[in-house]
PDB file of C-alpha atoms in Angstrom:
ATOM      1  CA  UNK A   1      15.468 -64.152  35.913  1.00 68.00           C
ATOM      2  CA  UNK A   2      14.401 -60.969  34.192  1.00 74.00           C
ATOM      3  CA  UNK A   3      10.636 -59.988  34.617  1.00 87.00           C
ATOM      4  CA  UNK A   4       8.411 -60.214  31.894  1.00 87.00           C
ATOM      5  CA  UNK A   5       6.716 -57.944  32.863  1.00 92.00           C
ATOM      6  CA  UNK A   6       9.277 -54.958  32.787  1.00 92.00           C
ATOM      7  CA  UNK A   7      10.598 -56.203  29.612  1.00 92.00           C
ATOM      8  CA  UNK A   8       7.052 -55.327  28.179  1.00 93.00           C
ATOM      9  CA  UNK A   9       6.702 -51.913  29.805  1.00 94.00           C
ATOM     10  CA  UNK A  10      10.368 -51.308  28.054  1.00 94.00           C
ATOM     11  CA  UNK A  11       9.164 -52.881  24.648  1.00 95.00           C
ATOM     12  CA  UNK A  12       5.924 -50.322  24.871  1.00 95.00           C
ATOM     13  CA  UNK A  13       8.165 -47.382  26.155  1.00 96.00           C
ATOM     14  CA  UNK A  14      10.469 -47.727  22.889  1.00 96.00           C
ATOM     15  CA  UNK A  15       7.341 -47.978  20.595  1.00 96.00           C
ATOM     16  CA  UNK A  16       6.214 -44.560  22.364  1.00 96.00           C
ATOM     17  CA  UNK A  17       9.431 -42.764  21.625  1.00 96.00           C
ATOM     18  CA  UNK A  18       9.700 -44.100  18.266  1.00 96.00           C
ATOM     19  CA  UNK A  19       6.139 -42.910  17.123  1.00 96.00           C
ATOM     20  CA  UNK A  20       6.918 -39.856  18.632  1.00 96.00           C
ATOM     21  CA  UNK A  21      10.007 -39.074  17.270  1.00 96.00           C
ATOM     22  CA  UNK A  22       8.455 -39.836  13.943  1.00 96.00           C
ATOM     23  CA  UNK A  23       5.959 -37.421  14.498  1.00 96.00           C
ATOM     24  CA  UNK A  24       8.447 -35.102  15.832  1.00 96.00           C
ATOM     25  CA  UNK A  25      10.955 -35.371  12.446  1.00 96.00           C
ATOM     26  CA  UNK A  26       8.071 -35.066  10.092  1.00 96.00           C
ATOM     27  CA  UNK A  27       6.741 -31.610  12.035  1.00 96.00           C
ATOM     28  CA  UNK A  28      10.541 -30.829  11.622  1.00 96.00           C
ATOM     29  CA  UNK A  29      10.808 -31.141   8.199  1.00 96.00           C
ATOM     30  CA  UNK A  30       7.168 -29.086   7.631  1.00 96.00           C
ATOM     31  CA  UNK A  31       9.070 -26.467   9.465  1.00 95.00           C
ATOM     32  CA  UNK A  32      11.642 -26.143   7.156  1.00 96.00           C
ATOM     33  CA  UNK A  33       9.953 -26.513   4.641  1.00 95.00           C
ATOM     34  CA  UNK A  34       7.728 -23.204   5.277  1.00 95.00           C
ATOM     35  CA  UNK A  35      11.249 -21.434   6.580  1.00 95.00           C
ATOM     36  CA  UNK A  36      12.316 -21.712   3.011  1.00 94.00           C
ATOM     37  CA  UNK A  37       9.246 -20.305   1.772  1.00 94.00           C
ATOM     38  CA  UNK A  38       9.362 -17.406   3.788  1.00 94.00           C
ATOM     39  CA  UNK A  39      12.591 -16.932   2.634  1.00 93.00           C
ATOM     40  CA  UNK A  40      11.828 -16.990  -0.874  1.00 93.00           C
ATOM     41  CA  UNK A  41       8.758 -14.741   0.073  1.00 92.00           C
ATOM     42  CA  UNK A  42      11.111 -12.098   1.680  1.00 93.00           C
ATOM     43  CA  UNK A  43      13.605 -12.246  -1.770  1.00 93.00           C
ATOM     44  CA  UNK A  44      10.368 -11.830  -3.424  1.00 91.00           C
ATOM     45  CA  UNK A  45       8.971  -8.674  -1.335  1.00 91.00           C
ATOM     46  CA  UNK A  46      12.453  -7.616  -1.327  1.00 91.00           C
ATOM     47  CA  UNK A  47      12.871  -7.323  -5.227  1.00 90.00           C
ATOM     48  CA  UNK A  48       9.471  -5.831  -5.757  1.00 89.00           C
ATOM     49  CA  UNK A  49       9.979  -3.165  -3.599  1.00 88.00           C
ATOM     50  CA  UNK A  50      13.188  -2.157  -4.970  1.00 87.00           C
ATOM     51  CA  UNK A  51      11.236  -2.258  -8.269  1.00 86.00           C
ATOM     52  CA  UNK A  52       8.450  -0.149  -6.484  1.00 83.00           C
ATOM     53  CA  UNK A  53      10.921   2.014  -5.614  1.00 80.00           C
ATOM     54  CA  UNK A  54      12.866   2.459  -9.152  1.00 76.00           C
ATOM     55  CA  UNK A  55       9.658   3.236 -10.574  1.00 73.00           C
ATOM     56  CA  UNK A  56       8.531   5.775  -8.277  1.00 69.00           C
ATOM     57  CA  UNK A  57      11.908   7.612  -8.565  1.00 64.00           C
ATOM     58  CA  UNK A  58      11.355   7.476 -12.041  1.00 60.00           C
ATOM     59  CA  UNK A  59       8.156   8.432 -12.466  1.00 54.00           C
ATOM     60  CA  UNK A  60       8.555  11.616  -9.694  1.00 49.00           C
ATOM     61  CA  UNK A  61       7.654  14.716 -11.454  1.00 50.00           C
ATOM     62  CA  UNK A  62      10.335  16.639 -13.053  1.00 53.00           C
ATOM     63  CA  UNK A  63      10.207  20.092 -12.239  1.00 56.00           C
ATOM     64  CA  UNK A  64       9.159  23.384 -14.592  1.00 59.00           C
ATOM     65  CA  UNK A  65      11.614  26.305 -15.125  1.00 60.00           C
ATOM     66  CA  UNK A  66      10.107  29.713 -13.749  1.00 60.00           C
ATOM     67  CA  UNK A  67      13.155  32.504 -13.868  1.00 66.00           C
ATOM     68  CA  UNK A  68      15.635  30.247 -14.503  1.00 65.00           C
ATOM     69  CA  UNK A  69      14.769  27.873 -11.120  1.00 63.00           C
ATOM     70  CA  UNK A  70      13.288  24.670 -11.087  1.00 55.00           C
ATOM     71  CA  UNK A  71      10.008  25.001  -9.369  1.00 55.00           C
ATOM     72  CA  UNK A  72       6.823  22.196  -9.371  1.00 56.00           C
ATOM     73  CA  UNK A  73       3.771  23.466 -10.354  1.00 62.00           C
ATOM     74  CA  UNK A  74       2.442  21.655  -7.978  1.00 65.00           C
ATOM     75  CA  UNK A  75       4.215  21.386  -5.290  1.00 61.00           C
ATOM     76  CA  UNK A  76       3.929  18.732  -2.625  1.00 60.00           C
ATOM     77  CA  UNK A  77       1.779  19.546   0.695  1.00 64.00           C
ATOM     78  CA  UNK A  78       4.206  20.953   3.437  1.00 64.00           C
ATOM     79  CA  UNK A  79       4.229  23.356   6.302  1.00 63.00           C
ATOM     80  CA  UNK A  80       6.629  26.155   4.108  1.00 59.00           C
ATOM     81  CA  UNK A  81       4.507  26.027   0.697  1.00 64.00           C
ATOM     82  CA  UNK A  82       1.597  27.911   0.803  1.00 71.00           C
ATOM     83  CA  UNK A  83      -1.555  27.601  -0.965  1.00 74.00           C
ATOM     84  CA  UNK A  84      -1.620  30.321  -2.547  1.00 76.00           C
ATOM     85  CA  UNK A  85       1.523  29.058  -4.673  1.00 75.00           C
ATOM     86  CA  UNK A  86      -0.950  27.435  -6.413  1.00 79.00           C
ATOM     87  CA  UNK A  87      -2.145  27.939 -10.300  1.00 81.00           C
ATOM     88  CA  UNK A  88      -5.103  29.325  -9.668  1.00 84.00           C
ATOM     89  CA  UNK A  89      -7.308  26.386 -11.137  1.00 85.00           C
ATOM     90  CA  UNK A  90      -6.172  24.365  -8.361  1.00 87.00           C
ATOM     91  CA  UNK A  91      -7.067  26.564  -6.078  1.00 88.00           C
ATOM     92  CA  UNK A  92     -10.938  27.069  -7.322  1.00 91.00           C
ATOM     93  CA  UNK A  93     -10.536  23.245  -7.259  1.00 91.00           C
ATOM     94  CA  UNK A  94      -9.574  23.395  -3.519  1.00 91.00           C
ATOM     95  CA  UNK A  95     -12.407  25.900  -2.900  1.00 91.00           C
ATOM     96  CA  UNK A  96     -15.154  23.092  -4.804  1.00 93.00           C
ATOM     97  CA  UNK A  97     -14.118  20.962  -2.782  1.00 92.00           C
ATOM     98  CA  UNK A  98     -13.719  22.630   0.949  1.00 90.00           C
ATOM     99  CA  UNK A  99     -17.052  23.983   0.203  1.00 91.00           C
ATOM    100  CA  UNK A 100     -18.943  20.925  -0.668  1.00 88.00           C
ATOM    101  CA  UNK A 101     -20.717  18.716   2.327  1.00 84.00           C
ATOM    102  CA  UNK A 102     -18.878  16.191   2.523  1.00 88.00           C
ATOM    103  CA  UNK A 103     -16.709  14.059  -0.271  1.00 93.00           C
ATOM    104  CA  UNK A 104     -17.801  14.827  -4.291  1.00 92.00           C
ATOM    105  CA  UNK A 105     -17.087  13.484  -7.190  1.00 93.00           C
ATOM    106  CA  UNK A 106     -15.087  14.608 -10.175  1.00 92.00           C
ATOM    107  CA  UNK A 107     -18.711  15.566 -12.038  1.00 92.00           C
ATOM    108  CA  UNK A 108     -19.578  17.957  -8.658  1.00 92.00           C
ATOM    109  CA  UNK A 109     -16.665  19.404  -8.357  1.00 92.00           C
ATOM    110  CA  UNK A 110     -16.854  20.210 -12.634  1.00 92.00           C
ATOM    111  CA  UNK A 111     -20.106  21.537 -11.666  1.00 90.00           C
ATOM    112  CA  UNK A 112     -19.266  23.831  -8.926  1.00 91.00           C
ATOM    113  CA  UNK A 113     -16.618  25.459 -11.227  1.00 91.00           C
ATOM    114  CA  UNK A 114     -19.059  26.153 -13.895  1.00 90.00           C
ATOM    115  CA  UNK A 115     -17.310  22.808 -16.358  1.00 89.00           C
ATOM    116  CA  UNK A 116     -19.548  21.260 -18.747  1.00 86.00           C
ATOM    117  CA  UNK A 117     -19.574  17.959 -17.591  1.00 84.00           C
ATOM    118  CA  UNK A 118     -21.438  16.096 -19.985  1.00 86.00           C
ATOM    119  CA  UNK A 119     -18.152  16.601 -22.256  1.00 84.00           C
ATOM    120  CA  UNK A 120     -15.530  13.956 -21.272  1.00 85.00           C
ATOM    121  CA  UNK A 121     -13.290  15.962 -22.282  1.00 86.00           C
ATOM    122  CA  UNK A 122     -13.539  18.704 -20.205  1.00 84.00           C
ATOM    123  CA  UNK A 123     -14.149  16.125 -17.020  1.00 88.00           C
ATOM    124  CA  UNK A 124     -11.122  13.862 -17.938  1.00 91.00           C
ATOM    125  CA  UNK A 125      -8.590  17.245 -17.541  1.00 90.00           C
ATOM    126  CA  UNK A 126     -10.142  18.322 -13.928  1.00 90.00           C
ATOM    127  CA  UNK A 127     -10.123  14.529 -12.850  1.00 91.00           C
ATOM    128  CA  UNK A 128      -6.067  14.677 -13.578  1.00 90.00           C
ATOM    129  CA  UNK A 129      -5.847  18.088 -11.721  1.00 90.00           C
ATOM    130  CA  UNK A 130      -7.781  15.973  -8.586  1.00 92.00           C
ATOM    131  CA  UNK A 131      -5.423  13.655  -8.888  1.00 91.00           C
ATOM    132  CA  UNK A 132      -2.613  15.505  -8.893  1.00 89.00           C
ATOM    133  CA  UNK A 133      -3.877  17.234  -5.717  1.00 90.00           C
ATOM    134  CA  UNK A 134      -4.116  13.669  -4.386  1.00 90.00           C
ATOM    135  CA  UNK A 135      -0.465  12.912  -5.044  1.00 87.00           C
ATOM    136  CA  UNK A 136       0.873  16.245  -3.784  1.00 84.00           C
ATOM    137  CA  UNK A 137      -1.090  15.765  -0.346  1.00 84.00           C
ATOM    138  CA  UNK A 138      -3.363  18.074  -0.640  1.00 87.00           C
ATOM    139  CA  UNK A 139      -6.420  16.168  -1.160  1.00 91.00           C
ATOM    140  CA  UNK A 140      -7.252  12.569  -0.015  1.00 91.00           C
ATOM    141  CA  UNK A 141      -9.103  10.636  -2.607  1.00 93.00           C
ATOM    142  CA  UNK A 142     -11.684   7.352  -1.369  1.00 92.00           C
ATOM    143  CA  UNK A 143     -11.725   4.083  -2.200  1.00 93.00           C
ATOM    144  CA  UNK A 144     -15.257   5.017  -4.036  1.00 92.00           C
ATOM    145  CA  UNK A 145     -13.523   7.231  -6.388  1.00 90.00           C
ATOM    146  CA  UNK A 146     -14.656  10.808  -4.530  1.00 93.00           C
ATOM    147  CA  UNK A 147     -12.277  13.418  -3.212  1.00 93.00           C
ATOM    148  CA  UNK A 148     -12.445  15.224   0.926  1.00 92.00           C
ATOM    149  CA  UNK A 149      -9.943  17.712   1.597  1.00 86.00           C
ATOM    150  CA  UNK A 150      -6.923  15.853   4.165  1.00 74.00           C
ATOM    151  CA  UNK A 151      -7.508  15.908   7.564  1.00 60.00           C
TER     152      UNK A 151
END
């Protein structure tokens, strides 16, 4: 005669493993469910940085002609380019800022060079010239809007 008994301790056993296996398919399927986010997130990052991309290689400055070569007024920060190859606004602009105490503004810098600042449009031109100093390397501007030299 079969024991009671054990044919509980079966009966509970099986409604253990169910429960669990319920739990264990419905983490499953949460799983997936994020896996195939984060594989529509990577198309996503994917495509925009291909966009990124396009547009910077569009948008890269398109050299001047100087004897018949194609030169950047500007050129980007390297170990072969001197600074002296620089217009020599940019390099007064260099100078303001070296010689300030620590990271200025567009106004200081205007200020240092003798730039009537109260004029926006006089500012608005050296701002662009900061900027472009940023984007060639050879200044570093902060998150505050001021400019430091690069380290």
């Amino acid at each position: 005669m079969p024991d009671p008994e054990l044919l509980e301790r079966i009966t509970a056993r099986r409604a253990e493993l169910d429960e669990r296996e319920e739990l264990l398919a419905k983490e499953l399927a949460e799983v997936r469910a994020e896996r195939d986010e984060l594989a529509v997130a990577e198309r996503v990052f994917e495509r925009v940085s291909e966009q990124l991309a396009d547009e910077r290689a569009s948008a890269a400055p398109t050299p001047g002609q100087v004897g018949g070569r194609a030169v950047m007024l500007i050129p980007h920060r390297t170990s072969d380019v001197e600074e002296t190859t620089l217009p020599p606004d940019y390099q007064r602009i260099l100078a303001a800022v070296r010689q300030a105490a620590g990271p200025v503004m567009a106004r200081q810098v205007g200020d240092a060079l003798g730039i009537d600042v109260s004029v926006r449009s006089k500012l608005e031109p050296l701002r662009g010239k900061l900027v472009r100093l940023v984007d060639r390397g050879r200044l570093r501007k902060l998150p505050d809007g001021r400019f430091t030299t690069r380290l």
